[in-house]
Coordinates of C-alpha atoms in Angstrom, one line a residue:
M1 CA 18.2 8.5 -28.4
T2 CA 15.1 10.6 -28.2
R3 CA 13.4 11.2 -24.9
P4 CA 9.8 11.9 -23.9
T5 CA 9.1 15.5 -23.3
T6 CA 10.1 16.4 -19.7
R7 CA 9.1 19.3 -17.6
P8 CA 11.4 21.5 -15.6
T9 CA 11.4 20.7 -11.9
T10 CA 9.6 24.0 -11.4
D11 CA 6.6 24.8 -13.6
P12 CA 7.6 28.0 -15.5
T13 CA 4.1 29.4 -15.4
T14 CA 4.0 29.5 -11.6
P15 CA 6.5 30.7 -8.9
P16 CA 8.7 28.1 -7.3
M17 CA 7.0 26.3 -4.4
T18 CA 8.4 27.0 -1.0
D19 CA 9.7 23.9 0.7
L20 CA 7.2 23.5 3.5
S21 CA 8.8 20.3 4.9
S22 CA 10.3 21.0 8.3
G23 CA 10.8 19.7 11.8
N24 CA 12.3 16.3 12.7
P25 CA 14.0 14.6 9.8
D26 CA 13.2 11.3 11.4
W27 CA 9.4 11.9 11.5
W28 CA 8.8 8.8 9.5
R29 CA 10.2 6.4 12.2
Q30 CA 7.0 6.5 14.3
A31 CA 4.5 8.0 11.9
V32 CA 0.9 7.1 11.1
V33 CA 0.5 7.3 7.4
Y34 CA -2.9 7.4 5.7
Q35 CA -3.2 5.8 2.3
V36 CA -5.4 7.7 -0.2
Y37 CA -6.6 5.9 -3.3
P38 CA -7.4 9.1 -5.2
R39 CA -10.1 7.7 -7.5
S40 CA -12.1 6.5 -4.5
F41 CA -11.5 9.1 -1.8
A42 CA -13.5 12.2 -2.8
D43 CA -14.8 13.7 -6.0
A44 CA -14.9 17.5 -6.2
D45 CA -16.1 18.0 -9.8
G46 CA -19.0 15.6 -9.6
D47 CA -18.1 13.2 -12.4
G48 CA -18.2 10.1 -10.1
L49 CA -14.4 9.7 -10.1
G50 CA -12.2 10.9 -7.2
D51 CA -9.7 13.7 -7.9
L52 CA -7.0 15.8 -6.3
R53 CA -9.3 18.7 -5.5
G54 CA -11.5 16.2 -3.7
V55 CA -8.5 15.1 -1.6
T56 CA -7.7 18.7 -0.8
D57 CA -11.3 19.4 0.3
R58 CA -11.2 16.4 2.7
L59 CA -7.8 17.1 4.2
P60 CA -9.4 18.4 7.4
H61 CA -10.8 14.9 7.9
L62 CA -7.2 13.6 8.0
A63 CA -6.0 16.4 10.2
A64 CA -8.8 15.7 12.7
L65 CA -8.1 12.0 12.6
G66 CA -4.6 12.7 13.8
V67 CA -2.4 11.0 11.2
D68 CA 1.1 12.4 10.4
A69 CA 1.1 12.0 6.6
L70 CA -1.0 11.0 3.6
W71 CA 0.3 8.7 0.9
L72 CA -1.3 9.3 -2.5
S73 CA -1.6 6.2 -4.7
P74 CA -0.9 7.0 -8.4
F75 CA -2.6 10.0 -9.8
Y76 CA -0.5 10.1 -13.0
P77 CA -1.9 9.9 -16.6
S78 CA -3.1 6.4 -17.1
E79 CA -5.6 4.4 -19.0
L80 CA -6.4 2.4 -15.8
A81 CA -5.3 -0.9 -17.1
D82 CA -4.1 -1.5 -13.6
G83 CA -5.9 1.0 -11.4
G84 CA -3.4 3.8 -12.2
Y85 CA -0.2 1.7 -11.8
D86 CA 0.1 1.8 -15.6
V87 CA 1.8 5.2 -15.8
A88 CA 2.0 7.1 -19.1
D89 CA 3.9 10.0 -17.6
H90 CA 5.6 9.9 -14.2
R91 CA 5.8 13.7 -14.0
D92 CA 2.2 14.8 -14.6
V93 CA -1.4 14.5 -13.3
D94 CA -4.1 12.5 -15.1
P95 CA -6.4 15.2 -16.6
R96 CA -9.4 13.3 -15.1
L97 CA -7.9 13.9 -11.6
G98 CA -6.7 17.4 -12.0
T99 CA -3.5 19.3 -12.9
L100 CA -0.1 20.0 -11.5
A101 CA -1.4 23.2 -10.1
D102 CA -4.1 21.2 -8.2
F103 CA -1.3 19.0 -6.8
D104 CA 0.6 22.1 -5.6
V105 CA -2.5 23.3 -3.8
L106 CA -3.0 19.9 -2.2
A107 CA 0.6 19.7 -1.0
A108 CA 0.5 23.3 0.4
E109 CA -2.7 22.7 2.2
A110 CA -1.5 19.4 3.6
H111 CA 1.6 21.1 5.0
R112 CA -0.4 24.0 6.4
L113 CA -2.4 21.4 8.3
G114 CA 0.7 19.7 9.6
L115 CA 0.5 16.7 7.2
K116 CA 3.5 15.2 5.3
V117 CA 2.9 14.2 1.7
I118 CA 4.1 10.8 0.2
V119 CA 3.6 9.9 -3.4
D120 CA 3.6 6.6 -5.1
L121 CA 6.5 5.9 -7.5
V122 CA 6.1 3.2 -10.1
P123 CA 9.6 2.4 -11.4
N124 CA 9.4 -1.2 -12.6
H125 CA 7.2 -0.5 -15.6
T126 CA 5.4 2.2 -17.6
S127 CA 2.1 2.2 -19.5
H128 CA 2.3 0.9 -23.0
R129 CA 1.1 4.5 -23.9
H130 CA 4.3 6.0 -22.5
A131 CA 6.2 8.0 -25.1
W132 CA 9.2 5.7 -24.7
F133 CA 7.2 2.6 -25.4
E134 CA 5.4 4.0 -28.4
E135 CA 8.8 5.1 -29.8
A136 CA 10.1 1.5 -29.1
L137 CA 7.3 -0.1 -31.0
A138 CA 7.6 2.3 -34.0
A139 CA 11.4 1.9 -34.1
G140 CA 11.4 -1.9 -34.7
P141 CA 13.8 -4.7 -33.7
G142 CA 17.4 -3.8 -32.9
A143 CA 16.6 -0.1 -32.5
P144 CA 18.2 1.7 -29.5
A145 CA 14.7 2.8 -28.4
R146 CA 13.9 -0.8 -27.5
D147 CA 16.8 -1.0 -25.1
R148 CA 14.9 1.0 -22.5
Y149 CA 12.6 -2.0 -22.2
V150 CA 13.1 -5.8 -22.3
F151 CA 12.6 -7.0 -25.9
R152 CA 13.6 -10.4 -27.0
D153 CA 13.2 -12.7 -30.0
G154 CA 10.9 -15.7 -29.3
R155 CA 11.8 -19.3 -29.2
G156 CA 10.5 -22.0 -31.6
R157 CA 11.0 -22.4 -35.4
S158 CA 9.6 -18.9 -36.2
G159 CA 9.9 -17.2 -32.8
E160 CA 6.3 -18.1 -32.0
L161 CA 7.0 -19.1 -28.4
P162 CA 7.8 -16.7 -25.5
P163 CA 11.5 -16.2 -24.7
T164 CA 11.1 -17.9 -21.3
D165 CA 8.6 -19.5 -19.0
W166 CA 8.3 -16.5 -16.8
Q167 CA 4.8 -15.8 -15.5
S168 CA 2.9 -12.6 -15.0
V169 CA 1.5 -11.7 -11.6
F170 CA -1.8 -11.3 -13.3
G171 CA -1.7 -14.8 -14.9
G172 CA -0.3 -16.2 -18.1
S173 CA 3.0 -15.6 -19.7
A174 CA 5.0 -12.5 -18.7
W175 CA 5.8 -12.0 -22.4
Q176 CA 3.7 -10.3 -25.1
R177 CA 4.4 -10.5 -28.8
V178 CA 4.3 -7.4 -31.0
P179 CA 3.4 -7.4 -34.7
D180 CA 7.1 -7.4 -35.9
G181 CA 7.6 -10.7 -34.1
Q182 CA 9.6 -9.7 -31.0
W183 CA 8.3 -10.1 -27.5
Y184 CA 8.4 -7.7 -24.5
L185 CA 8.5 -8.5 -20.8
H186 CA 5.6 -7.5 -18.5
L187 CA 5.6 -8.9 -15.0
F188 CA 2.1 -7.4 -14.5
A189 CA -0.5 -6.5 -17.1
R190 CA 0.4 -6.6 -20.8
E191 CA -0.3 -2.8 -20.8
Q192 CA 2.7 -2.5 -18.3
P193 CA 6.0 -3.2 -20.1
D194 CA 8.9 -3.6 -17.8
L195 CA 11.7 -1.1 -18.0
N196 CA 15.3 -2.1 -18.4
W197 CA 17.1 -0.8 -15.3
G198 CA 20.5 -1.7 -16.8
H199 CA 20.0 1.3 -19.1
E200 CA 21.5 4.5 -17.8
E201 CA 18.8 6.6 -19.5
V202 CA 16.1 4.9 -17.4
R203 CA 18.1 5.5 -14.2
E204 CA 18.6 9.2 -15.0
D205 CA 15.0 9.7 -15.9
F206 CA 13.9 8.4 -12.4
R207 CA 16.5 10.7 -10.7
T208 CA 14.7 13.5 -12.6
T209 CA 11.3 12.2 -11.3
L210 CA 12.5 12.1 -7.7
R211 CA 13.7 15.7 -8.0
F212 CA 10.6 16.8 -9.8
W213 CA 8.3 15.8 -7.0
S214 CA 10.7 16.7 -4.2
D215 CA 10.9 20.2 -5.6
R216 CA 7.1 20.4 -5.5
G217 CA 7.2 19.8 -1.7
V218 CA 6.8 16.0 -1.5
D219 CA 8.2 14.6 1.7
G220 CA 8.6 11.0 0.6
F221 CA 8.0 8.2 -1.8
R222 CA 6.3 4.8 -1.7
V223 CA 8.2 2.6 -4.1
D224 CA 6.0 0.2 -6.0
V225 CA 7.3 -3.4 -6.6
A226 CA 10.7 -2.3 -5.2
H227 CA 12.1 -5.8 -5.4
A228 CA 11.6 -6.3 -9.2
L229 CA 13.6 -3.6 -10.9
T230 CA 16.8 -5.5 -11.8
K231 CA 16.7 -8.7 -13.8
D232 CA 19.2 -11.2 -15.0
L233 CA 19.0 -10.4 -18.7
A234 CA 22.1 -12.2 -19.8
D235 CA 21.5 -14.4 -22.8
P236 CA 20.3 -17.0 -22.9
L237 CA 17.6 -16.0 -20.4
R238 CA 17.0 -18.6 -17.6
D239 CA 13.7 -20.6 -17.3
L240 CA 12.3 -21.2 -13.9
G241 CA 11.0 -24.7 -14.7
E242 CA 8.7 -26.2 -12.1
L243 CA 9.1 -22.9 -10.0
A244 CA 7.6 -20.8 -12.8
E245 CA 4.0 -21.0 -11.5
D246 CA 4.8 -20.2 -7.9
G247 CA 6.7 -17.0 -7.4
D248 CA 6.7 -17.2 -3.6
R249 CA 8.2 -20.7 -3.7
A250 CA 10.8 -19.7 -6.2
L251 CA 12.0 -16.9 -3.9
A252 CA 12.2 -19.3 -1.0
V253 CA 13.9 -22.1 -2.9
L254 CA 16.5 -20.2 -5.0
P255 CA 19.6 -18.9 -3.2
P256 CA 19.0 -15.3 -1.9
G257 CA 19.5 -12.6 -4.5
T258 CA 19.6 -15.0 -7.5
H259 CA 16.0 -15.1 -8.7
P260 CA 16.0 -14.0 -12.4
F261 CA 13.7 -11.0 -11.8
Y262 CA 12.8 -10.7 -8.1
D263 CA 14.9 -9.4 -5.2
R264 CA 18.2 -9.5 -7.0
D265 CA 21.2 -8.1 -5.2
E266 CA 21.9 -5.5 -7.8
V267 CA 18.7 -3.7 -7.1
H268 CA 20.3 -2.1 -4.0
E269 CA 22.7 -0.2 -6.2
I270 CA 19.7 1.7 -7.5
Y271 CA 18.4 2.6 -4.1
R272 CA 21.8 3.7 -2.8
D273 CA 21.9 6.0 -5.9
W274 CA 18.4 7.3 -5.0
R275 CA 19.4 8.0 -1.4
R276 CA 22.1 10.4 -2.6
V277 CA 19.3 12.3 -4.5
L278 CA 16.9 12.2 -1.5
D279 CA 19.6 13.3 0.9
A280 CA 20.3 16.4 -1.1
Y281 CA 17.1 18.0 0.3
T282 CA 16.6 19.5 3.7
P283 CA 15.2 17.6 5.4
P284 CA 16.1 14.5 3.4
R285 CA 13.1 12.9 1.6
T286 CA 12.1 9.5 2.9
A287 CA 11.0 6.4 1.1
V288 CA 9.3 3.1 1.8
A289 CA 9.7 -0.1 -0.3
E290 CA 6.9 -2.4 -1.3
A291 CA 9.0 -5.5 -1.4
W292 CA 7.3 -8.8 -1.2
V293 CA 10.3 -10.7 0.1
P294 CA 11.1 -12.6 3.4
G295 CA 11.9 -10.5 6.4
A296 CA 15.7 -10.7 6.4
R297 CA 15.8 -9.8 2.8
R298 CA 13.2 -7.0 3.2
A299 CA 15.3 -5.3 5.8
L300 CA 18.1 -4.7 3.2
Y301 CA 15.8 -2.2 1.4
A302 CA 15.5 -0.2 4.7
R303 CA 19.2 0.3 5.3
P304 CA 20.3 3.9 6.1
D305 CA 21.8 4.4 2.7
E306 CA 18.7 3.0 0.9
L307 CA 15.0 3.6 1.4
N308 CA 14.5 4.1 5.2
Q309 CA 11.6 1.6 5.5
A310 CA 10.0 -1.4 3.9
F311 CA 6.5 -2.7 4.2
N312 CA 6.0 -5.6 6.6
F313 CA 3.6 -7.9 4.7
E314 CA 4.1 -10.8 7.2
Y315 CA 2.1 -8.8 9.7
L316 CA -0.7 -8.2 7.2
Q317 CA -0.8 -11.9 6.3
A318 CA -0.8 -13.2 9.8
G319 CA -3.9 -14.9 11.0
W320 CA -5.8 -14.0 14.2
A321 CA -3.7 -16.3 16.3
T322 CA -1.6 -15.3 19.3
E323 CA 1.6 -17.1 18.7
E324 CA 1.6 -16.3 15.0
I325 CA 1.2 -12.6 15.6
R326 CA 3.7 -12.5 18.5
A327 CA 6.3 -14.3 16.3
V328 CA 5.8 -11.8 13.4
I329 CA 6.0 -8.8 15.7
T330 CA 9.2 -10.1 17.4
D331 CA 10.9 -11.0 14.1
S332 CA 9.8 -7.7 12.4
L333 CA 11.2 -5.6 15.2
A334 CA 14.5 -7.6 15.2
T335 CA 15.0 -7.4 11.4
A336 CA 14.3 -3.6 11.3
R337 CA 16.6 -3.0 14.3
A338 CA 19.4 -5.0 12.7
V339 CA 19.7 -2.3 9.9
G340 CA 18.8 0.7 12.0
A341 CA 15.3 1.1 10.5
S342 CA 12.0 1.2 12.3
A343 CA 9.3 -1.4 11.8
T344 CA 6.2 -0.9 9.6
W345 CA 2.7 -2.2 10.3
V346 CA -0.3 -2.4 8.0
L347 CA -3.6 -4.3 8.1
S348 CA -5.3 -3.2 4.8
N349 CA -4.3 -1.5 1.5
H350 CA -5.6 -1.2 -2.0
D351 CA -4.5 -4.7 -3.0
V352 CA -6.0 -6.9 -0.2
V353 CA -9.4 -7.8 1.3
R354 CA -10.2 -5.2 4.0
H355 CA -9.2 -6.6 7.4
A356 CA -12.7 -6.1 8.9
S357 CA -13.7 -9.0 6.6
R358 CA -10.4 -10.8 6.1
L359 CA -9.7 -11.4 9.8
M360 CA -13.0 -13.3 10.1
L361 CA -12.3 -15.8 7.4
P362 CA -11.3 -19.3 8.7
P363 CA -7.6 -20.1 9.0
G364 CA -6.3 -21.1 5.5
A365 CA -9.4 -19.8 3.8
D366 CA -9.0 -18.8 0.1
D367 CA -9.8 -15.0 -0.1
N368 CA -10.4 -15.4 -3.8
A369 CA -12.9 -18.2 -3.4
W370 CA -14.7 -16.1 -0.8
L371 CA -14.9 -13.2 -3.2
L372 CA -16.1 -15.4 -6.0
S373 CA -18.9 -16.5 -3.8
G374 CA -19.9 -12.9 -3.3
G375 CA -18.9 -13.1 0.4
R376 CA -21.5 -15.8 1.1
T377 CA -19.2 -18.8 1.6
P378 CA -18.4 -18.6 4.4
R379 CA -20.7 -15.8 5.4
V380 CA -18.8 -13.2 7.6
D381 CA -20.5 -11.7 10.6
E382 CA -20.3 -8.0 9.9
Q383 CA -20.4 -6.9 13.6
A384 CA -17.9 -9.6 14.7
G385 CA -15.6 -8.6 11.9
L386 CA -15.8 -4.9 13.0
R387 CA -15.1 -5.9 16.6
R388 CA -12.0 -7.9 15.5
A389 CA -10.8 -5.1 13.2
R390 CA -11.0 -2.6 16.0
A391 CA -9.0 -4.8 18.3
A392 CA -6.4 -5.4 15.6
T393 CA -6.1 -1.7 15.0
L394 CA -5.4 -0.8 18.6
L395 CA -2.8 -3.6 18.8
M396 CA -1.1 -2.2 15.6
L397 CA -1.1 1.4 16.8
A398 CA 0.5 0.3 20.1
L399 CA 3.5 -1.2 18.3
P400 CA 6.9 0.6 17.9
G401 CA 7.4 1.9 14.4
S402 CA 5.1 3.3 11.7
S403 CA 1.5 2.3 11.0
Y404 CA 0.0 2.6 7.6
V405 CA -3.8 3.1 7.6
Y406 CA -5.9 2.5 4.4
Q407 CA -8.6 4.9 3.6
G408 CA -12.0 3.9 5.1
E409 CA -10.6 1.6 7.7
E410 CA -11.2 4.4 10.2
L411 CA -14.9 4.0 9.4
G412 CA -14.7 0.2 9.9
L413 CA -15.6 -0.5 6.2
P414 CA -15.9 -4.2 5.3
E415 CA -14.9 -5.6 1.9
V416 CA -17.6 -5.2 -0.7
A417 CA -17.4 -8.8 -1.8
D418 CA -20.7 -9.0 -3.8
L419 CA -19.9 -6.5 -6.6
P420 CA -21.6 -7.7 -9.8
V421 CA -19.1 -9.0 -12.3
E422 CA -20.3 -6.5 -14.9
V423 CA -19.0 -3.6 -12.9
L424 CA -15.5 -5.0 -12.1
Q425 CA -12.6 -2.8 -13.2
D426 CA -9.6 -4.8 -11.9
P427 CA -7.7 -6.4 -14.9
L428 CA -7.2 -9.5 -12.8
W429 CA -10.7 -10.5 -13.6
E430 CA -10.3 -10.8 -17.3
Q431 CA -6.6 -11.6 -17.4
T432 CA -7.0 -14.7 -15.3
G433 CA -9.9 -15.9 -17.4
R434 CA -12.4 -14.7 -14.8
T435 CA -11.0 -16.9 -12.1
R436 CA -9.7 -14.2 -9.8
K437 CA -12.3 -11.5 -8.9
G438 CA -9.6 -8.9 -8.1
R439 CA -9.3 -5.9 -5.8
D440 CA -12.3 -3.7 -6.6
G441 CA -14.0 -4.7 -3.3
C442 CA -11.5 -2.7 -1.2
R443 CA -11.5 0.3 -3.7
V444 CA -15.2 1.2 -3.5
P445 CA -15.5 4.9 -3.0
L446 CA -15.8 6.2 0.6
P447 CA -19.2 7.3 2.2
W448 CA -19.1 10.7 3.7
T449 CA -22.8 11.4 4.3
T450 CA -25.7 9.1 5.1
T451 CA -27.7 10.0 2.0
G452 CA -27.3 10.9 -1.7
P453 CA -26.5 8.9 -4.8
S454 CA -22.9 8.5 -3.7
Y455 CA -23.1 9.1 0.0
G456 CA -21.3 12.4 -0.3
F457 CA -18.4 11.1 -2.4
S458 CA -19.3 13.2 -5.4
G459 CA -19.8 16.9 -5.2
G460 CA -19.7 19.6 -7.9
G461 CA -23.2 20.8 -7.3
G462 CA -25.1 17.7 -8.4
E463 CA -24.3 14.3 -7.0
V464 CA -23.9 11.4 -9.3
E465 CA -23.2 7.7 -8.5
A466 CA -19.6 6.7 -7.8
W467 CA -17.5 4.9 -10.4
L468 CA -17.9 1.7 -8.4
P469 CA -21.3 1.0 -6.8
Q470 CA -21.5 1.6 -3.1
P471 CA -23.8 -0.8 -1.1
S472 CA -26.7 0.7 0.8
Y473 CA -25.2 -0.3 4.1
F474 CA -22.4 2.2 3.6
A475 CA -24.8 4.8 5.0
R476 CA -24.3 3.5 8.5
Y477 CA -20.5 3.6 8.1
A478 CA -20.4 7.2 6.7
V479 CA -18.3 9.9 8.4
Q480 CA -21.5 11.8 9.1
A481 CA -23.0 8.8 10.9
Q482 CA -20.0 8.5 13.2
E483 CA -18.7 12.0 13.7
G484 CA -19.0 12.8 17.4
V485 CA -20.7 9.5 18.3
E486 CA -19.2 8.0 21.4
G487 CA -17.9 4.5 20.7
S488 CA -17.9 4.8 16.9
T489 CA -15.0 3.4 15.0
L490 CA -14.1 6.9 13.7
E491 CA -13.9 8.3 17.2
L492 CA -12.0 5.2 18.4
Y493 CA -9.3 6.0 15.8
R494 CA -9.2 9.7 16.7
T495 CA -8.8 8.9 20.4
A496 CA -6.2 6.2 19.7
L497 CA -4.1 8.5 17.5
R498 CA -4.3 11.4 20.0
L499 CA -3.2 9.1 22.9
R500 CA -0.5 7.5 20.7
R501 CA 1.2 10.9 20.2
K502 CA 1.4 11.3 24.0
L503 CA 2.4 7.7 24.9
A504 CA 4.6 6.4 22.1
Q505 CA 8.2 6.9 23.2
G506 CA 11.2 4.9 22.1
E507 CA 11.1 1.9 19.7
E508 CA 11.1 -1.0 22.1
L509 CA 8.5 -3.3 23.7
T510 CA 8.7 -5.9 26.4
W511 CA 6.5 -9.0 26.3
Q512 CA 4.7 -9.7 29.6
P513 CA 5.2 -13.2 31.1
D514 CA 2.5 -15.4 32.4
T515 CA -0.3 -14.1 30.2
P516 CA -3.3 -16.4 29.8
P517 CA -3.5 -18.5 26.6
G518 CA -4.7 -16.5 23.7
V519 CA -3.6 -13.2 25.1
L520 CA -0.9 -10.8 23.8
S521 CA 0.5 -8.4 26.4
F522 CA 3.4 -6.1 26.2
T523 CA 4.6 -2.8 27.8
R524 CA 6.1 0.2 26.1
S525 CA 8.0 3.0 27.8
D526 CA 6.6 4.6 31.0
D527 CA 4.7 1.3 31.7
W528 CA 2.2 1.9 29.0
R529 CA 0.7 -1.5 28.4
C530 CA -1.3 -3.1 25.5
V531 CA -3.3 -6.2 26.1
T532 CA -5.2 -8.1 23.3
N533 CA -7.5 -11.0 24.0
L534 CA -7.6 -13.3 20.9
S535 CA -9.2 -16.2 22.8
P536 CA -12.9 -17.1 22.6
A537 CA -13.6 -16.4 26.3
P538 CA -13.2 -13.4 28.6
V539 CA -10.0 -13.1 30.7
P540 CA -9.2 -11.2 33.9
L541 CA -8.4 -7.6 33.2
P542 CA -4.8 -6.8 34.3
P543 CA -4.3 -4.1 36.9
G544 CA -3.9 -0.5 35.8
E545 CA -5.9 2.5 34.6
V546 CA -7.8 1.7 31.3
L547 CA -6.9 4.4 28.8
L548 CA -8.7 3.0 25.8
S549 CA -10.6 -0.2 24.9
S550 CA -11.6 -1.3 21.5
T551 CA -15.0 -2.6 22.9
P552 CA -16.8 -2.0 26.2
L553 CA -15.4 -4.1 29.0
D554 CA -17.4 -6.8 30.8
D555 CA -18.3 -6.5 34.5
H556 CA -18.5 -9.9 36.0
D557 CA -20.4 -10.5 39.2
H558 CA -19.6 -13.5 41.4
D559 CA -22.2 -15.4 43.6
D560 CA -20.7 -13.9 46.7
G561 CA -21.5 -10.4 45.6
T562 CA -17.9 -9.5 44.6
G563 CA -17.1 -8.5 41.1
D564 CA -14.2 -8.0 38.8
R565 CA -13.6 -6.6 35.3
R566 CA -13.0 -8.9 32.4
L567 CA -11.4 -8.4 29.0
P568 CA -13.8 -9.7 26.4
P569 CA -12.8 -11.8 23.4
D570 CA -11.5 -9.9 20.3
T571 CA -10.7 -6.8 22.4
T572 CA -7.6 -4.7 22.9
I573 CA -7.0 -2.3 25.8
W574 CA -4.4 0.3 26.6
L575 CA -3.4 0.6 30.3
A576 CA -1.5 3.3 32.0

């Protein structure tokens, strides 16, 4: 079998990079990790597209913010059929975003500033422009090169029907026919053929990839679609029948570990193998799984001999409701504790509506319908959304475990819901027949300054407009507009992260009894207390020294001249 050209784990044109990772090997258990979507973070060369040198230039912003690590979404060679998650080479940098030397400079500067570096790993699929897939297409049916992917003959008299009824996440059949008549599996875009993880060559290639980036100083990995690698490929392939159109229901209905392509028990063999690779480094490299599976199943990915952590999507999906949030927090802590992991918390990322907008939608509202309306139905109160987002953030940062912060949420950015359809880049728009608007609204490039064609996003000596249009109201959210301004969202994040470093001890919390309806209240170690008022009315402020509040507190005067302090709606406080 031929292989795509691979690079040595150390670039022969440059000296080996010193391993700058140091300190506590369990740093990830209570870390705050900042997600960078490179194409939308900062543009150093002035072409309107974010790049690695832009990230390096803005690393002081992350250091001043007080995060522990940055997670880089894919920066690999890609035609952007899925925003960079269609990877043509897992061990290189897209030329539009820089070079491997640029990556080395970024990693070295991050470490100098005390920041860990996590990179996105995309193991479920490659780009259709990957050397392996091009070889598979050229080789034809029955060739060994096709075994690295999932090729099958079709059904029907002449093979004109897909091999199964499996559906793509992006809509339509998960199978694509090629000119010689066979079909290949793609659980996502047709430009993202799924790899066959039953093939040893695939497994060895990803071991090489783990070592390649670890040798370049990477401290950890975020594993994309971690629950989908292994599939039941025994012939005849199984249909899902009435469950085919609803992946979440299929996972809930089928016995755990038996879905034909999601969350199969065999996937854990892969991660135990990876753990041996990651543990060969000092300190061991960490990993976090993106696994859209129920909590008890999610915890399996975070076992000590697997990936350390797994993203907690139940928390992200919870509505702004006291009992719902409390139940999710309690369950999440319990499931993580059961396998010796720490919990993870996230409110926004590159795939969902930003929480400054999402948390204001009515319970049960359809995010996609709201996006299709351009954010007009229902209309979201921007200031109320920001208020709720700030309260949600302080609540999240008070919880035991790791918090993942998405770029721009420290500025309070709302979703850009009214992007014109002619500028949309997300393949969801076209692949769903223009019925799902997609994820571009949370990927609009960041505003750094209050003026200029791209609000400081693009540099290079002559600013140009960003690759996705930024609304004019981004000026008031810019870093320049908030830097040093008391009460700004940026300064709230900075203060919260500074306090969190001093206060966060241990991995336990204790819920406080007898709290008013609509209020969440818990204590951490040393009687540090977090109180969130999710009700529509002010409530009495508990005793204690107020360390931080997401919004100004109310002073309430009684008729008899006495007064007390009240906790306003949609507000979180930290008390000593």
